[in-house]
Amino acid sequence: MPSPARPDQWADTGETGAQAAAVWFVRDLYSYVVETNDVTDWQALSEPDCEFCRSVVDDVAKGVQTGTVLRQGVTTVTVTRYEVLNPLAYSVLVDFDQPPSAVMTSEGVQVGTTEASHGQVLLVIDRVGPDWHLRAGQWFESGAAVPTAGATS
């Protein structure tokens, strides 16, 4: 399975690019990471001090240890808010709906399931050269009051 293609708007250094990048990180890259246990692109596009990014890598390491991956349906992601932090940095809040997932062994045997999840993710992303990078992130329950980026960055 190849790494997901970046959206056409990735090259945009403004709000359109930031919003497209946030959706891609949550819907496409995150799904790819948990379905393949391949964190190469995730790590390449994460800032070294991003605790949220590190937690995703740690979760994948558990899957590697147990020899399992997730098979997810299509995650629906909608941008609900964004803030300009500076001309090349944005805070983007997205709502997501993720269907139940099958927990699979590397041999393709289903050994469990996960429940559907619904919530919000606040991402802080920066433009670094030709790419968008994750600087910070935080998961929230659906309907929770989400602080502005200044409270999480």
GROMACS .gro file of C-alpha atoms in nm:
model
  153
    1MET     CA    1   0.000   0.000   0.000
    2PRO     CA    2   0.161   0.329  -0.105
    3SER     CA    3   0.170   0.632   0.119
    4PRO     CA    4  -0.129   0.860   0.046
    5ALA     CA    5  -0.084   1.131  -0.212
    6ARG     CA    6  -0.080   1.483  -0.078
    7PRO     CA    7  -0.374   1.700  -0.179
    8ASP     CA    8  -0.343   1.938  -0.474
    9GLN     CA    9  -0.373   2.232  -0.231
   10TRP     CA   10  -0.059   2.117  -0.040
   11ALA     CA   11   0.153   2.370  -0.231
   12ASP     CA   12  -0.068   2.658  -0.113
   13THR     CA   13   0.110   2.836   0.172
   14GLY     CA   14  -0.206   3.002   0.303
   15GLU     CA   15  -0.528   2.897   0.473
   16THR     CA   16  -0.639   2.674   0.185
   17GLY     CA   17  -0.317   2.474   0.203
   18ALA     CA   18  -0.328   2.457   0.583
   19GLN     CA   19  -0.685   2.329   0.588
   20ALA     CA   20  -0.614   2.072   0.314
   21ALA     CA   21  -0.302   1.958   0.500
   22ALA     CA   22  -0.496   1.917   0.827
   23VAL     CA   23  -0.761   1.705   0.657
   24TRP     CA   24  -0.488   1.496   0.488
   25PHE     CA   25  -0.303   1.439   0.816
   26VAL     CA   26  -0.617   1.319   0.998
   27ARG     CA   27  -0.806   1.137   0.722
   28ASP     CA   28  -0.533   1.005   0.494
   29LEU     CA   29  -0.193   0.990   0.661
   30TYR     CA   30  -0.315   0.882   1.005
   31SER     CA   31  -0.527   0.606   0.847
   32TYR     CA   32  -0.231   0.492   0.638
   33VAL     CA   33  -0.006   0.484   0.945
   34VAL     CA   34  -0.240   0.266   1.153
   35GLU     CA   35  -0.322   0.039   0.858
   36THR     CA   36   0.043  -0.026   0.766
   37ASN     CA   37   0.247   0.050   1.081
   38ASP     CA   38   0.464   0.265   0.850
   39VAL     CA   39   0.547   0.592   1.028
   40THR     CA   40   0.807   0.716   0.777
   41ASP     CA   41   0.604   1.007   0.636
   42TRP     CA   42   0.443   1.080   0.973
   43GLN     CA   43   0.784   1.125   1.134
   44ALA     CA   44   0.924   1.320   0.838
   45LEU     CA   45   0.637   1.570   0.865
   46SER     CA   46   0.634   1.596   1.246
   47GLU     CA   47   0.831   1.845   1.449
   48PRO     CA   48   1.068   1.676   1.699
   49ASP     CA   49   0.895   1.827   2.002
   50CYS     CA   50   0.540   1.728   1.894
   51GLU     CA   51   0.405   1.510   2.177
   52PHE     CA   52   0.087   1.431   1.981
   53CYS     CA   53   0.300   1.307   1.690
   54ARG     CA   54   0.512   1.095   1.922
   55SER     CA   55   0.200   0.937   2.076
   56VAL     CA   56   0.090   0.817   1.731
   57VAL     CA   57   0.435   0.664   1.673
   58ASP     CA   58   0.417   0.497   2.016
   59ASP     CA   59   0.072   0.351   1.935
   60VAL     CA   60   0.206   0.211   1.607
   61ALA     CA   61   0.502   0.058   1.792
   62LYS     CA   62   0.251  -0.140   1.999
   63GLY     CA   63   0.097  -0.273   1.678
   64VAL     CA   64   0.441  -0.370   1.551
   65GLN     CA   65   0.509  -0.554   1.879
   66THR     CA   66   0.185  -0.749   1.860
   67GLY     CA   67   0.202  -0.796   1.481
   68THR     CA   68  -0.131  -0.623   1.422
   69VAL     CA   69  -0.269  -0.341   1.209
   70LEU     CA   70  -0.610  -0.179   1.181
   71ARG     CA   71  -0.836  -0.199   0.879
   72GLN     CA   72  -1.049   0.114   0.887
   73GLY     CA   73  -1.336   0.231   0.678
   74VAL     CA   74  -1.326   0.581   0.536
   75THR     CA   75  -1.288   0.847   0.803
   76THR     CA   76  -1.496   1.159   0.743
   77VAL     CA   77  -1.317   1.482   0.832
   78THR     CA   78  -1.455   1.838   0.830
   79VAL     CA   79  -1.268   2.159   0.911
   80THR     CA   80  -1.470   2.350   1.170
   81ARG     CA   81  -1.230   2.629   1.265
   82TYR     CA   82  -0.890   2.767   1.177
   83GLU     CA   83  -0.669   3.041   1.313
   84VAL     CA   84  -0.378   3.217   1.151
   85LEU     CA   85  -0.090   3.203   1.399
   86ASN     CA   86   0.153   3.373   1.162
   87PRO     CA   87   0.170   3.382   0.779
   88LEU     CA   88   0.308   3.025   0.766
   89ALA     CA   89   0.147   2.866   1.074
   90TYR     CA   90  -0.214   2.774   1.141
   91SER     CA   91  -0.427   2.608   1.401
   92VAL     CA   92  -0.692   2.391   1.239
   93LEU     CA   93  -0.977   2.220   1.424
   94VAL     CA   94  -1.136   1.925   1.247
   95ASP     CA   95  -1.430   1.706   1.339
   96PHE     CA   96  -1.394   1.339   1.251
   97ASP     CA   97  -1.617   1.034   1.227
   98GLN     CA   98  -1.429   0.707   1.211
   99PRO     CA   99  -1.615   0.380   1.155
  100PRO     CA  100  -1.531   0.065   1.352
  101SER     CA  101  -1.201  -0.096   1.259
  102ALA     CA  102  -1.093  -0.457   1.232
  103VAL     CA  103  -0.775  -0.553   1.418
  104MET     CA  104  -0.581  -0.779   1.181
  105THR     CA  105  -0.266  -0.988   1.210
  106SER     CA  106   0.005  -0.960   0.946
  107GLU     CA  107  -0.134  -1.289   0.806
  108GLY     CA  108  -0.472  -1.124   0.748
  109VAL     CA  109  -0.658  -1.290   1.035
  110GLN     CA  110  -0.905  -1.070   1.222
  111VAL     CA  111  -0.836  -1.085   1.595
  112GLY     CA  112  -1.058  -0.803   1.720
  113THR     CA  113  -1.246  -0.485   1.647
  114THR     CA  114  -1.245  -0.127   1.765
  115GLU     CA  115  -1.553   0.086   1.817
  116ALA     CA  116  -1.646   0.374   1.593
  117SER     CA  117  -1.510   0.704   1.719
  118HIS     CA  118  -1.625   1.059   1.681
  119GLY     CA  119  -1.445   1.365   1.801
  120GLN     CA  120  -1.232   1.664   1.725
  121VAL     CA  121  -0.863   1.714   1.662
  122LEU     CA  122  -0.688   2.048   1.700
  123LEU     CA  123  -0.371   2.058   1.490
  124VAL     CA  124  -0.104   2.325   1.481
  125ILE     CA  125   0.078   2.309   1.150
  126ASP     CA  126   0.367   2.507   1.009
  127ARG     CA  127   0.493   2.554   0.658
  128VAL     CA  128   0.853   2.425   0.641
  129GLY     CA  129   1.001   2.462   0.295
  130PRO     CA  130   0.768   2.287   0.048
  131ASP     CA  131   0.580   2.092   0.317
  132TRP     CA  132   0.331   2.131   0.600
  133HIS     CA  133   0.459   1.995   0.933
  134LEU     CA  134   0.272   1.897   1.248
  135ARG     CA  135   0.386   2.103   1.544
  136ALA     CA  136   0.119   2.000   1.794
  137GLY     CA  137  -0.213   1.824   1.818
  138GLN     CA  138  -0.476   1.727   2.068
  139TRP     CA  139  -0.783   1.499   2.058
  140PHE     CA  140  -1.115   1.616   2.205
  141GLU     CA  141  -1.453   1.452   2.255
  142SER     CA  142  -1.735   1.552   2.019
  143GLY     CA  143  -1.896   1.871   2.137
  144ALA     CA  144  -1.619   1.956   2.384
  145ALA     CA  145  -1.514   2.319   2.414
  146VAL     CA  146  -1.182   2.333   2.231
  147PRO     CA  147  -0.936   2.604   2.334
  148THR     CA  148  -0.761   2.826   2.085
  149ALA     CA  149  -0.416   2.723   1.963
  150GLY     CA  150  -0.239   2.945   2.211
  151ALA     CA  151  -0.356   2.712   2.488
  152THR     CA  152  -0.212   2.396   2.322
  153SER     CA  153   0.092   2.509   2.123
   0.00000   0.00000   0.00000
